[in-house]
mmCIF file of C-alpha atoms and ligand atoms in Angstrom:
data_model
loop_
_atom_site.group_PDB
_atom_site.id
_atom_site.type_symbol
_atom_site.label_atom_id
_atom_site.label_comp_id
_atom_site.label_asym_id
_atom_site.label_seq_id
_atom_site.Cartn_x
_atom_site.Cartn_y
_atom_site.Cartn_z
ATOM 1 C CA MET F 1 1.370 -26.203 -19.178
ATOM 2 C CA GLU F 2 0.574 -24.353 -16.021
ATOM 3 C CA ASN F 3 3.532 -25.480 -14.013
ATOM 4 C CA HIS F 4 4.762 -22.128 -12.844
ATOM 5 C CA SER F 5 3.279 -20.655 -9.718
ATOM 6 C CA LEU F 6 0.973 -17.682 -10.085
ATOM 7 C CA LEU F 7 0.832 -14.907 -7.513
ATOM 8 C CA LEU F 8 -2.659 -13.409 -7.331
ATOM 9 C CA THR F 9 -1.736 -11.924 -3.989
ATOM 10 C CA VAL F 10 -1.374 -8.318 -2.862
ATOM 11 C CA GLY F 11 2.375 -8.596 -2.414
ATOM 12 C CA PRO F 12 4.927 -9.865 -3.210
ATOM 13 C CA LEU F 13 3.622 -9.978 -6.765
ATOM 14 C CA GLU F 14 4.358 -11.184 -10.245
ATOM 15 C CA MET F 15 7.262 -9.051 -11.401
ATOM 16 C CA ASP F 16 8.229 -7.752 -14.797
ATOM 17 C CA GLU F 17 10.952 -9.921 -16.383
ATOM 18 C CA LYS F 18 13.329 -6.994 -16.981
ATOM 19 C CA ILE F 19 13.015 -5.829 -13.390
ATOM 20 C CA LEU F 20 13.577 -9.375 -12.138
ATOM 21 C CA GLN F 21 16.796 -9.579 -14.148
ATOM 22 C CA LYS F 22 17.986 -6.308 -12.665
ATOM 23 C CA GLY F 23 17.967 -8.149 -9.365
ATOM 24 C CA ALA F 24 20.652 -10.510 -10.642
ATOM 25 C CA GLU F 25 23.133 -7.708 -11.254
ATOM 26 C CA LYS F 26 26.235 -7.287 -9.145
ATOM 27 C CA ILE F 27 25.636 -5.005 -6.154
ATOM 28 C CA PRO F 28 27.701 -1.838 -6.553
ATOM 29 C CA TYR F 29 29.396 0.139 -3.813
ATOM 30 C CA PHE F 30 26.904 2.880 -3.001
ATOM 31 C CA ARG F 31 28.745 5.894 -1.576
ATOM 32 C CA THR F 32 29.439 7.138 -5.070
ATOM 33 C CA ASN F 33 28.165 9.915 -7.292
ATOM 34 C CA GLU F 34 26.655 7.360 -9.674
ATOM 35 C CA PHE F 35 24.562 5.857 -6.915
ATOM 36 C CA SER F 36 23.584 9.297 -5.605
ATOM 37 C CA ASP F 37 22.249 10.103 -9.065
ATOM 38 C CA ILE F 38 20.156 6.941 -9.000
ATOM 39 C CA ASN F 39 18.654 7.866 -5.605
ATOM 40 C CA LEU F 40 17.937 11.421 -6.699
ATOM 41 C CA SER F 41 16.315 10.259 -9.891
ATOM 42 C CA ILE F 42 14.078 7.858 -7.915
ATOM 43 C CA CYS F 43 12.986 10.672 -5.576
ATOM 44 C CA GLU F 44 12.158 13.004 -8.460
ATOM 45 C CA GLY F 45 10.247 10.222 -10.216
ATOM 46 C CA ILE F 46 8.269 9.203 -7.134
ATOM 47 C CA LYS F 47 7.121 12.803 -6.634
ATOM 48 C CA LYS F 48 5.779 12.840 -10.176
ATOM 49 C CA ILE F 49 4.048 9.495 -9.694
ATOM 50 C CA VAL F 50 2.159 10.622 -6.559
ATOM 51 C CA PHE F 51 1.499 14.060 -8.059
ATOM 52 C CA THR F 52 3.166 16.222 -5.461
ATOM 53 C CA SER F 53 5.227 19.383 -5.729
ATOM 54 C CA GLU F 54 8.978 19.244 -6.335
ATOM 55 C CA ASP F 55 9.380 20.864 -2.909
ATOM 56 C CA SER F 56 8.172 17.689 -1.194
ATOM 57 C CA LYS F 57 10.778 15.455 0.414
ATOM 58 C CA VAL F 58 11.294 11.755 -0.154
ATOM 59 C CA ALA F 59 12.859 9.269 2.272
ATOM 60 C CA LEU F 60 13.968 5.839 1.068
ATOM 61 C CA LEU F 61 13.883 3.484 4.051
ATOM 62 C CA THR F 62 15.224 -0.031 4.221
ATOM 63 C CA SER F 63 12.247 -1.678 5.884
ATOM 64 C CA SER F 64 8.942 -3.198 4.993
ATOM 65 C CA GLY F 65 5.918 -0.910 4.881
ATOM 66 C CA THR F 66 5.287 -1.035 8.606
ATOM 67 C CA GLY F 67 8.648 0.630 9.212
ATOM 68 C CA ALA F 68 7.548 3.564 7.085
ATOM 69 C CA MET F 69 4.190 3.727 8.894
ATOM 70 C CA GLU F 70 5.999 3.926 12.215
ATOM 71 C CA ALA F 71 8.571 6.424 10.920
ATOM 72 C CA ALA F 72 5.833 8.697 9.560
ATOM 73 C CA VAL F 73 3.939 8.765 12.856
ATOM 74 C CA ILE F 74 6.816 9.090 15.334
ATOM 75 C CA ASN F 75 8.644 11.781 13.378
ATOM 76 C CA THR F 76 5.593 13.944 12.774
ATOM 77 C CA PHE F 77 3.683 13.662 16.052
ATOM 78 C CA ASN F 78 4.355 13.546 19.782
ATOM 79 C CA GLU F 79 2.566 13.397 23.147
ATOM 80 C CA LYS F 80 1.015 16.820 22.526
ATOM 81 C CA ASP F 81 -0.848 15.693 19.417
ATOM 82 C CA HIS F 82 -4.218 13.998 19.211
ATOM 83 C CA LEU F 83 -4.726 11.792 16.190
ATOM 84 C CA LEU F 84 -7.827 10.387 14.554
ATOM 85 C CA VAL F 85 -7.134 6.867 13.291
ATOM 86 C CA ILE F 86 -9.492 5.246 10.773
ATOM 87 C CA VAL F 87 -9.687 1.590 11.808
ATOM 88 C CA GLY F 88 -11.420 -0.719 9.341
ATOM 89 C CA GLY F 89 -9.190 -3.759 9.768
ATOM 90 C CA GLY F 90 -5.721 -5.079 10.510
ATOM 91 C CA PHE F 91 -3.722 -2.231 8.993
ATOM 92 C CA GLY F 92 -5.755 0.435 10.768
ATOM 93 C CA LYS F 93 -5.066 -1.476 13.984
ATOM 94 C CA ARG F 94 -1.366 -1.298 13.173
ATOM 95 C CA PHE F 95 -1.524 2.510 13.247
ATOM 96 C CA VAL F 96 -3.246 2.229 16.635
ATOM 97 C CA GLU F 97 -0.453 -0.025 17.895
ATOM 98 C CA ILE F 98 2.128 2.525 16.750
ATOM 99 C CA CYS F 99 0.352 5.329 18.641
ATOM 100 C CA GLU F 100 0.055 3.121 21.743
ATOM 101 C CA THR F 101 3.714 2.129 21.690
ATOM 102 C CA HIS F 102 4.917 5.701 21.304
ATOM 103 C CA ASN F 103 2.414 7.342 23.686
ATOM 104 C CA ILE F 104 0.786 9.475 21.018
ATOM 105 C CA PRO F 105 -2.813 10.312 22.013
ATOM 106 C CA TYR F 106 -5.378 9.058 19.516
ATOM 107 C CA THR F 107 -9.034 8.293 18.957
ATOM 108 C CA SER F 108 -10.093 5.347 16.790
ATOM 109 C CA LEU F 109 -12.871 5.767 14.275
ATOM 110 C CA LYS F 110 -13.941 2.133 14.065
ATOM 111 C CA LEU F 111 -15.681 0.610 11.062
ATOM 112 C CA GLU F 112 -17.224 -2.806 10.557
ATOM 113 C CA ASN F 113 -15.461 -5.234 8.216
ATOM 114 C CA GLY F 114 -16.133 -4.057 4.687
ATOM 115 C CA GLN F 115 -17.826 -0.821 5.727
ATOM 116 C CA ALA F 116 -16.978 2.381 3.851
ATOM 117 C CA LEU F 117 -16.383 5.672 5.650
ATOM 118 C CA SER F 118 -19.160 8.173 4.953
ATOM 119 C CA GLN F 119 -19.225 11.941 5.263
ATOM 120 C CA ASP F 120 -21.808 11.675 8.061
ATOM 121 C CA MET F 121 -19.596 9.385 10.096
ATOM 122 C CA LEU F 122 -16.603 11.660 9.636
ATOM 123 C CA ASN F 123 -18.636 14.749 10.542
ATOM 124 C CA LYS F 124 -19.123 13.364 14.059
ATOM 125 C CA TYR F 125 -15.418 13.961 14.592
ATOM 126 C CA ARG F 126 -15.387 17.676 13.832
ATOM 127 C CA ASN F 127 -14.139 20.460 16.105
ATOM 128 C CA LYS F 128 -12.451 18.045 18.468
ATOM 129 C CA GLY F 129 -8.979 19.465 17.999
ATOM 130 C CA TYR F 130 -7.381 16.561 16.166
ATOM 131 C CA THR F 131 -3.925 17.428 14.857
ATOM 132 C CA GLY F 132 -3.612 14.525 12.451
ATOM 133 C CA VAL F 133 -5.538 11.796 10.639
ATOM 134 C CA LEU F 134 -4.061 8.378 9.877
ATOM 135 C CA VAL F 135 -5.664 6.210 7.218
ATOM 136 C CA ASN F 136 -4.814 3.235 5.016
ATOM 137 C CA ALA F 137 -6.050 4.326 1.574
ATOM 138 C CA HIS F 138 -7.007 0.731 0.912
ATOM 139 C CA GLU F 139 -7.505 -1.345 4.072
ATOM 140 C CA THR F 140 -5.956 -4.419 2.517
ATOM 141 C CA SER F 141 -7.179 -6.840 5.198
ATOM 142 C CA THR F 142 -10.851 -6.360 4.311
ATOM 143 C CA CYS F 143 -10.412 -4.643 0.912
ATOM 144 C CA VAL F 144 -12.114 -1.352 1.685
ATOM 145 C CA TYR F 145 -11.017 1.699 -0.241
ATOM 146 C CA TYR F 146 -11.581 5.014 1.540
ATOM 147 C CA ASP F 147 -12.617 8.294 -0.018
ATOM 148 C CA LEU F 148 -9.317 10.128 0.345
ATOM 149 C CA GLN F 149 -10.608 13.296 -1.239
ATOM 150 C CA MET F 150 -13.345 13.517 1.377
ATOM 151 C CA ILE F 151 -10.943 12.886 4.253
ATOM 152 C CA GLY F 152 -8.460 15.360 2.752
ATOM 153 C CA GLN F 153 -11.134 18.045 2.676
ATOM 154 C CA TYR F 154 -11.960 17.293 6.324
ATOM 155 C CA CYS F 155 -8.247 17.631 7.216
ATOM 156 C CA LYS F 156 -8.014 20.947 5.409
ATOM 157 C CA GLU F 157 -11.046 22.312 7.249
ATOM 158 C CA GLU F 158 -9.945 20.931 10.622
ATOM 159 C CA GLY F 159 -6.336 22.013 10.127
ATOM 160 C CA CYS F 160 -4.811 18.584 10.700
ATOM 161 C CA ILE F 161 -2.005 16.675 9.055
ATOM 162 C CA PHE F 162 -3.200 13.968 6.698
ATOM 163 C CA VAL F 163 -1.105 10.785 6.675
ATOM 164 C CA VAL F 164 -2.020 8.186 4.043
ATOM 165 C CA ASP F 165 -0.700 4.655 3.939
ATOM 166 C CA ALA F 166 -1.098 4.187 0.188
ATOM 167 C CA ILE F 167 0.865 0.937 0.183
ATOM 168 C CA SER F 168 -1.709 -1.265 -1.551
ATOM 169 C CA SER F 169 -3.583 1.473 -3.426
ATOM 170 C CA PHE F 170 -0.745 3.446 -4.970
ATOM 171 C CA LEU F 171 -0.639 2.656 -8.741
ATOM 172 C CA ALA F 172 -3.831 0.572 -8.484
ATOM 173 C CA ASP F 173 -6.093 3.589 -7.929
ATOM 174 C CA ILE F 174 -5.709 7.221 -8.931
ATOM 175 C CA TYR F 175 -3.741 9.022 -6.229
ATOM 176 C CA LEU F 176 -3.313 12.803 -6.229
ATOM 177 C CA MET F 177 -1.283 13.744 -3.177
ATOM 178 C CA ASP F 178 -1.368 17.544 -3.406
ATOM 179 C CA ASP F 179 -4.840 17.919 -4.913
ATOM 180 C CA TRP F 180 -6.295 15.800 -2.123
ATOM 181 C CA ASN F 181 -4.479 17.681 0.662
ATOM 182 C CA ILE F 182 -2.388 14.679 1.613
ATOM 183 C CA ASP F 183 0.667 15.630 3.690
ATOM 184 C CA ILE F 184 2.466 12.295 3.959
ATOM 185 C CA THR F 185 2.318 9.330 1.581
ATOM 186 C CA ILE F 186 3.549 5.901 2.640
ATOM 187 C CA ILE F 187 4.606 3.391 -0.039
ATOM 188 C CA SER F 188 6.256 -0.034 0.091
ATOM 189 C CA SER F 189 8.180 -1.871 -2.625
ATOM 190 C CA GLN F 190 6.366 -5.222 -2.639
ATOM 191 C CA LYS F 191 2.829 -4.055 -3.424
ATOM 192 C CA ALA F 192 1.786 -2.365 -6.683
ATOM 193 C CA LEU F 193 5.376 -1.282 -7.305
ATOM 194 C CA ALA F 194 5.877 -5.022 -7.904
ATOM 195 C CA LEU F 195 9.404 -5.159 -6.518
ATOM 196 C CA PRO F 196 10.881 -7.446 -3.876
ATOM 197 C CA PRO F 197 10.025 -6.464 -0.296
ATOM 198 C CA GLY F 198 12.634 -4.416 1.539
ATOM 199 C CA ILE F 199 12.274 -0.761 0.623
ATOM 200 C CA SER F 200 9.598 1.593 1.847
ATOM 201 C CA ILE F 201 9.162 5.179 0.767
ATOM 202 C CA LEU F 202 7.845 8.281 2.497
ATOM 203 C CA VAL F 203 6.804 11.357 0.561
ATOM 204 C CA VAL F 204 6.367 14.375 2.823
ATOM 205 C CA ASN F 205 5.227 17.826 1.746
ATOM 206 C CA GLU F 206 7.238 20.910 2.642
ATOM 207 C CA LYS F 207 4.929 22.085 5.431
ATOM 208 C CA THR F 208 5.046 18.715 7.181
ATOM 209 C CA ALA F 209 8.797 18.332 6.661
ATOM 210 C CA LYS F 210 9.191 21.590 8.597
ATOM 211 C CA LYS F 211 7.176 20.144 11.471
ATOM 212 C CA ILE F 212 9.364 17.053 11.413
ATOM 213 C CA PHE F 213 12.502 19.204 11.662
ATOM 214 C CA GLU F 214 11.032 20.875 14.775
ATOM 215 C CA ASN F 215 10.081 17.574 16.404
ATOM 216 C CA LYS F 216 12.564 15.576 18.470
ATOM 217 C CA SER F 217 12.995 12.106 16.987
ATOM 218 C CA LYS F 218 12.869 9.106 19.307
ATOM 219 C CA SER F 219 14.517 6.712 16.900
ATOM 220 C CA ILE F 220 18.037 6.497 15.534
ATOM 221 C CA TYR F 221 17.280 4.393 12.492
ATOM 222 C CA PHE F 222 14.034 6.144 11.630
ATOM 223 C CA ASP F 223 15.071 9.758 12.223
ATOM 224 C CA LEU F 224 13.639 11.303 9.061
ATOM 225 C CA LYS F 225 15.645 14.503 9.467
ATOM 226 C CA LYS F 226 18.771 12.536 8.636
ATOM 227 C CA TYR F 227 17.156 10.996 5.561
ATOM 228 C CA PHE F 228 16.017 14.390 4.254
ATOM 229 C CA ILE F 229 19.396 16.047 4.838
ATOM 230 C CA ASP F 230 21.377 13.194 3.284
ATOM 231 C CA MET F 231 19.057 12.929 0.291
ATOM 232 C CA LYS F 232 19.969 16.488 -0.682
ATOM 233 C CA ARG F 233 23.174 14.888 -1.985
ATOM 234 C CA GLY F 234 21.458 11.666 -3.044
ATOM 235 C CA GLN F 235 22.426 9.496 -0.096
ATOM 236 C CA THR F 236 20.827 7.660 2.817
ATOM 237 C CA PRO F 237 22.148 7.724 6.408
ATOM 238 C CA PHE F 238 22.521 3.927 6.507
ATOM 239 C CA THR F 239 23.219 1.181 3.984
ATOM 240 C CA PRO F 240 20.147 0.850 1.795
ATOM 241 C CA ALA F 241 18.905 -2.371 0.163
ATOM 242 C CA VAL F 242 21.160 -1.477 -2.772
ATOM 243 C CA GLY F 243 19.892 -4.181 -5.128
ATOM 244 C CA ILE F 244 16.255 -3.219 -4.643
ATOM 245 C CA ILE F 245 17.153 0.445 -5.159
ATOM 246 C CA LEU F 246 18.490 -0.498 -8.599
ATOM 247 C CA GLN F 247 15.254 -2.330 -9.364
ATOM 248 C CA LEU F 248 13.272 0.610 -8.016
ATOM 249 C CA LYS F 249 15.123 2.963 -10.348
ATOM 250 C CA ALA F 250 14.256 0.753 -13.339
ATOM 251 C CA ARG F 251 10.647 0.481 -12.196
ATOM 252 C CA VAL F 252 10.199 4.226 -11.654
ATOM 253 C CA ASP F 253 11.580 4.875 -15.144
ATOM 254 C CA GLN F 254 9.200 2.276 -16.531
ATOM 255 C CA ILE F 255 6.185 3.831 -14.742
ATOM 256 C CA LEU F 256 7.018 7.306 -16.027
ATOM 257 C CA ASP F 257 7.491 5.880 -19.482
ATOM 258 C CA VAL F 258 4.168 4.016 -19.588
ATOM 259 C CA GLY F 259 2.274 6.646 -17.586
ATOM 260 C CA VAL F 260 0.556 6.329 -14.216
ATOM 261 C CA GLU F 261 -2.912 6.596 -15.692
ATOM 262 C CA LYS F 262 -2.310 3.704 -18.058
ATOM 263 C CA ILE F 263 -1.039 1.490 -15.247
ATOM 264 C CA VAL F 264 -4.050 2.324 -13.080
ATOM 265 C CA ASN F 265 -6.434 1.668 -15.981
ATOM 266 C CA ASN F 266 -4.789 -1.644 -16.719
ATOM 267 C CA THR F 267 -5.209 -2.733 -13.100
ATOM 268 C CA LYS F 268 -8.804 -1.556 -13.186
ATOM 269 C CA GLU F 269 -9.481 -3.669 -16.290
ATOM 270 C CA ILE F 270 -8.011 -6.760 -14.682
ATOM 271 C CA ALA F 271 -10.056 -6.175 -11.523
ATOM 272 C CA GLN F 272 -13.275 -5.666 -13.496
ATOM 273 C CA ASP F 273 -12.588 -8.676 -15.669
ATOM 274 C CA PHE F 274 -12.187 -10.802 -12.553
ATOM 275 C CA ARG F 275 -15.288 -9.377 -10.879
ATOM 276 C CA ASN F 276 -17.353 -10.178 -13.971
ATOM 277 C CA LYS F 277 -16.056 -13.712 -14.244
ATOM 278 C CA ILE F 278 -16.543 -14.508 -10.559
ATOM 279 C CA LYS F 279 -20.249 -13.604 -10.629
ATOM 280 C CA ASP F 280 -21.321 -17.171 -11.415
ATOM 281 C CA PHE F 281 -19.561 -18.624 -8.386
ATOM 282 C CA PRO F 282 -20.870 -18.960 -4.841
ATOM 283 C CA PHE F 283 -19.061 -15.998 -3.343
ATOM 284 C CA ASN F 284 -20.082 -12.640 -1.924
ATOM 285 C CA ILE F 285 -17.900 -9.562 -2.277
ATOM 286 C CA PRO F 286 -18.259 -8.053 1.207
ATOM 287 C CA SER F 287 -16.923 -4.545 0.653
ATOM 288 C CA GLU F 288 -18.887 -1.320 0.252
ATOM 289 C CA SER F 289 -16.018 0.354 -1.561
ATOM 290 C CA LEU F 290 -13.482 -1.551 -3.635
ATOM 291 C CA SER F 291 -9.987 -0.602 -4.702
ATOM 292 C CA ASN F 292 -8.705 -1.902 -8.029
ATOM 293 C CA ALA F 293 -5.957 -3.663 -6.099
ATOM 294 C CA ALA F 294 -7.866 -6.691 -4.842
ATOM 295 C CA THR F 295 -11.240 -8.408 -4.504
ATOM 296 C CA PRO F 296 -12.370 -9.954 -1.217
ATOM 297 C CA LEU F 297 -14.306 -13.193 -1.606
ATOM 298 C CA GLN F 298 -16.578 -14.417 1.134
ATOM 299 C CA THR F 299 -17.593 -18.059 0.986
ATOM 300 C CA CYS F 300 -21.211 -19.139 1.045
ATOM 301 C CA GLY F 301 -22.595 -22.227 2.728
ATOM 302 C CA ASN F 302 -20.168 -24.753 4.119
ATOM 303 C CA SER F 303 -17.098 -24.181 1.983
ATOM 304 C CA SER F 304 -14.116 -22.966 3.949
ATOM 305 C CA ALA F 305 -11.993 -20.069 2.730
ATOM 306 C CA GLU F 306 -8.955 -21.635 4.355
ATOM 307 C CA ASP F 307 -9.465 -24.922 2.445
ATOM 308 C CA ILE F 308 -9.946 -23.075 -0.842
ATOM 309 C CA VAL F 309 -6.722 -21.098 -0.392
ATOM 310 C CA MET F 310 -4.769 -24.264 0.460
ATOM 311 C CA HIS F 311 -6.272 -26.262 -2.386
ATOM 312 C CA LEU F 312 -5.388 -23.527 -4.904
ATOM 313 C CA VAL F 313 -1.757 -23.747 -3.839
ATOM 314 C CA LYS F 314 -1.535 -27.525 -3.663
ATOM 315 C CA LYS F 315 -3.292 -28.439 -6.861
ATOM 316 C CA TYR F 316 -2.913 -25.342 -9.054
ATOM 317 C CA LYS F 317 0.096 -23.443 -7.675
ATOM 318 C CA ILE F 318 -2.075 -20.339 -7.474
ATOM 319 C CA PHE F 319 -1.486 -18.114 -4.480
ATOM 320 C CA VAL F 320 -4.220 -15.831 -3.165
ATOM 321 C CA ASN F 321 -4.316 -14.044 0.199
ATOM 322 C CA PRO F 322 -5.814 -15.886 3.134
ATOM 323 C CA ASN F 323 -7.305 -13.843 5.974
ATOM 324 C CA GLY F 324 -6.372 -14.159 9.605
ATOM 325 C CA SER F 325 -8.149 -14.740 12.903
ATOM 326 C CA ASP F 326 -11.935 -14.399 12.904
ATOM 327 C CA LEU F 327 -12.157 -14.090 9.108
ATOM 328 C CA LYS F 328 -10.025 -17.078 8.184
ATOM 329 C CA HIS F 329 -12.866 -19.521 7.431
ATOM 330 C CA LYS F 330 -15.014 -16.994 5.593
ATOM 331 C CA LEU F 331 -12.794 -14.667 3.612
ATOM 332 C CA PHE F 332 -9.837 -14.623 1.230
ATOM 333 C CA ARG F 333 -8.586 -12.045 -1.225
ATOM 334 C CA VAL F 334 -7.553 -12.104 -4.875
ATOM 335 C CA GLY F 335 -5.014 -9.496 -5.972
ATOM 336 C CA HIS F 336 -5.037 -7.650 -9.289
ATOM 337 C CA ILE F 337 -1.728 -5.819 -9.019
ATOM 338 C CA GLY F 338 1.650 -6.797 -10.434
ATOM 339 C CA ASN F 339 2.533 -8.081 -13.865
ATOM 340 C CA LEU F 340 -0.800 -9.767 -14.675
ATOM 341 C CA THR F 341 -3.118 -10.217 -17.629
ATOM 342 C CA THR F 342 -6.737 -11.312 -17.874
ATOM 343 C CA GLU F 343 -5.425 -14.790 -18.819
ATOM 344 C CA ASP F 344 -4.141 -15.089 -15.286
ATOM 345 C CA ASN F 345 -7.701 -14.465 -14.096
ATOM 346 C CA ASP F 346 -8.846 -17.225 -16.468
ATOM 347 C CA ARG F 347 -6.439 -19.653 -14.875
ATOM 348 C CA LEU F 348 -7.990 -18.998 -11.456
ATOM 349 C CA ILE F 349 -11.501 -19.220 -12.875
ATOM 350 C CA ARG F 350 -10.679 -22.593 -14.476
ATOM 351 C CA ALA F 351 -9.425 -23.820 -11.117
ATOM 352 C CA PHE F 352 -12.634 -22.608 -9.439
ATOM 353 C CA LYS F 353 -14.705 -24.466 -12.042
ATOM 354 C CA GLU F 354 -12.892 -27.714 -11.298
ATOM 355 C CA MET F 355 -13.150 -27.120 -7.573
ATOM 356 C CA ARG F 356 -16.865 -26.585 -7.934
ATOM 357 C CA LYS F 357 -17.136 -29.957 -9.694
ATOM 358 C CA ASP F 358 -15.020 -31.541 -6.977
ATOM 359 C CA GLY F 359 -17.333 -30.139 -4.310
ATOM 360 C CA ILE F 360 -14.745 -27.847 -2.736
ATOM 361 C CA LEU F 361 -16.634 -24.648 -3.551
HETATM 362 C C1 LIG V 1 1.162 -4.546 2.979
HETATM 363 C C2 LIG V 1 0.665 -3.374 3.715
HETATM 364 C C3 LIG V 1 1.438 -2.748 4.703
HETATM 365 C C4 LIG V 1 2.847 -3.123 5.034
HETATM 366 O O1 LIG V 1 3.070 -4.360 5.533
HETATM 367 P P1 LIG V 1 4.578 -4.842 5.613
HETATM 368 O O2 LIG V 1 4.436 -6.312 5.797
HETATM 369 O O3 LIG V 1 5.190 -4.175 6.780
HETATM 370 O O4 LIG V 1 5.230 -4.434 4.338
HETATM 371 C C5 LIG V 1 0.917 -1.649 5.324
HETATM 372 N N1 LIG V 1 -0.293 -1.180 5.029
HETATM 373 C C6 LIG V 1 -1.070 -1.741 4.089
HETATM 374 C C7 LIG V 1 -2.395 -1.129 3.803
HETATM 375 C C8 LIG V 1 -0.619 -2.856 3.411
HETATM 376 O O5 LIG V 1 -1.389 -3.417 2.467
#
């Protein structure tokens, strides 16, 4: 029956069968017009999916999402900038680490685990001369979804560049890049795009691309100027993950075909279905603002989150996301993105029921 493993993680995810099969195709040589057309079509499609103008630029990077986070920051900003970094968990801290490593001045706006960012909190950081704001749309480590529209409005009023790591929120939640004054969008293949890890994507609006062209890059591999120039003819400066690009092309076509709104709504339904069904179990959901992408579950009493995660793998072949360091005994996360149905939720719920009988919950 349920012999296959089930990924209820935030990435890598359950993939669509057709897209999986694409991955078995022979890898073509890529400095060709045919491959250029594929790249160009992906870039056009991605712009439509994030709702930005055709004038925006897209860079396809061969790296995991962190590479794109670093590329976005080091190409756009330098020692003369002062950034405001929203830090609500591990991925916010990663932006801090990037600023530290590259000597870019920053101030952290720190939040408690699970705490949402309010207008009042943000207002304390007005008129301080920040030139950019870095945020993870959905702080995947604690499952907090930030009000991007509110932060975008702040950025517009303060005149700063708004960089959004949308990696785990893109396609799970509505995302309107231009309407929300977002200047740079960061995406990675293994989250809601439901592709293998290996490709990350930057979408940069025209105004910010200009700033990048004026800024001296401190990286060879991540010099975005080269990516923008080469993409004019549909190419990348270095060898891309060619196989994943082919899968990305198929996936972008599929998304445009189905429609972004429908995909977001489907994810929302799966998330709500899970949140309804989990109500009877001894868990808290410790987040003031949830994305559709995942649900954080905090254990009550003596049951250990770490044991639950391990037991789900060992006995049921169900993978959920464990948490690290100080949260590892208390918290784990269940993903709702990827090729899932509510029956997949039922499989997890059945496992929880048995575990409750067995005294593990
Ligand atoms: C997954 C994720 C990343 C990227 O992590 P990689 O392992 O480098 O792909 C970045 N930000 C957020 C919010 C994420 O969920």
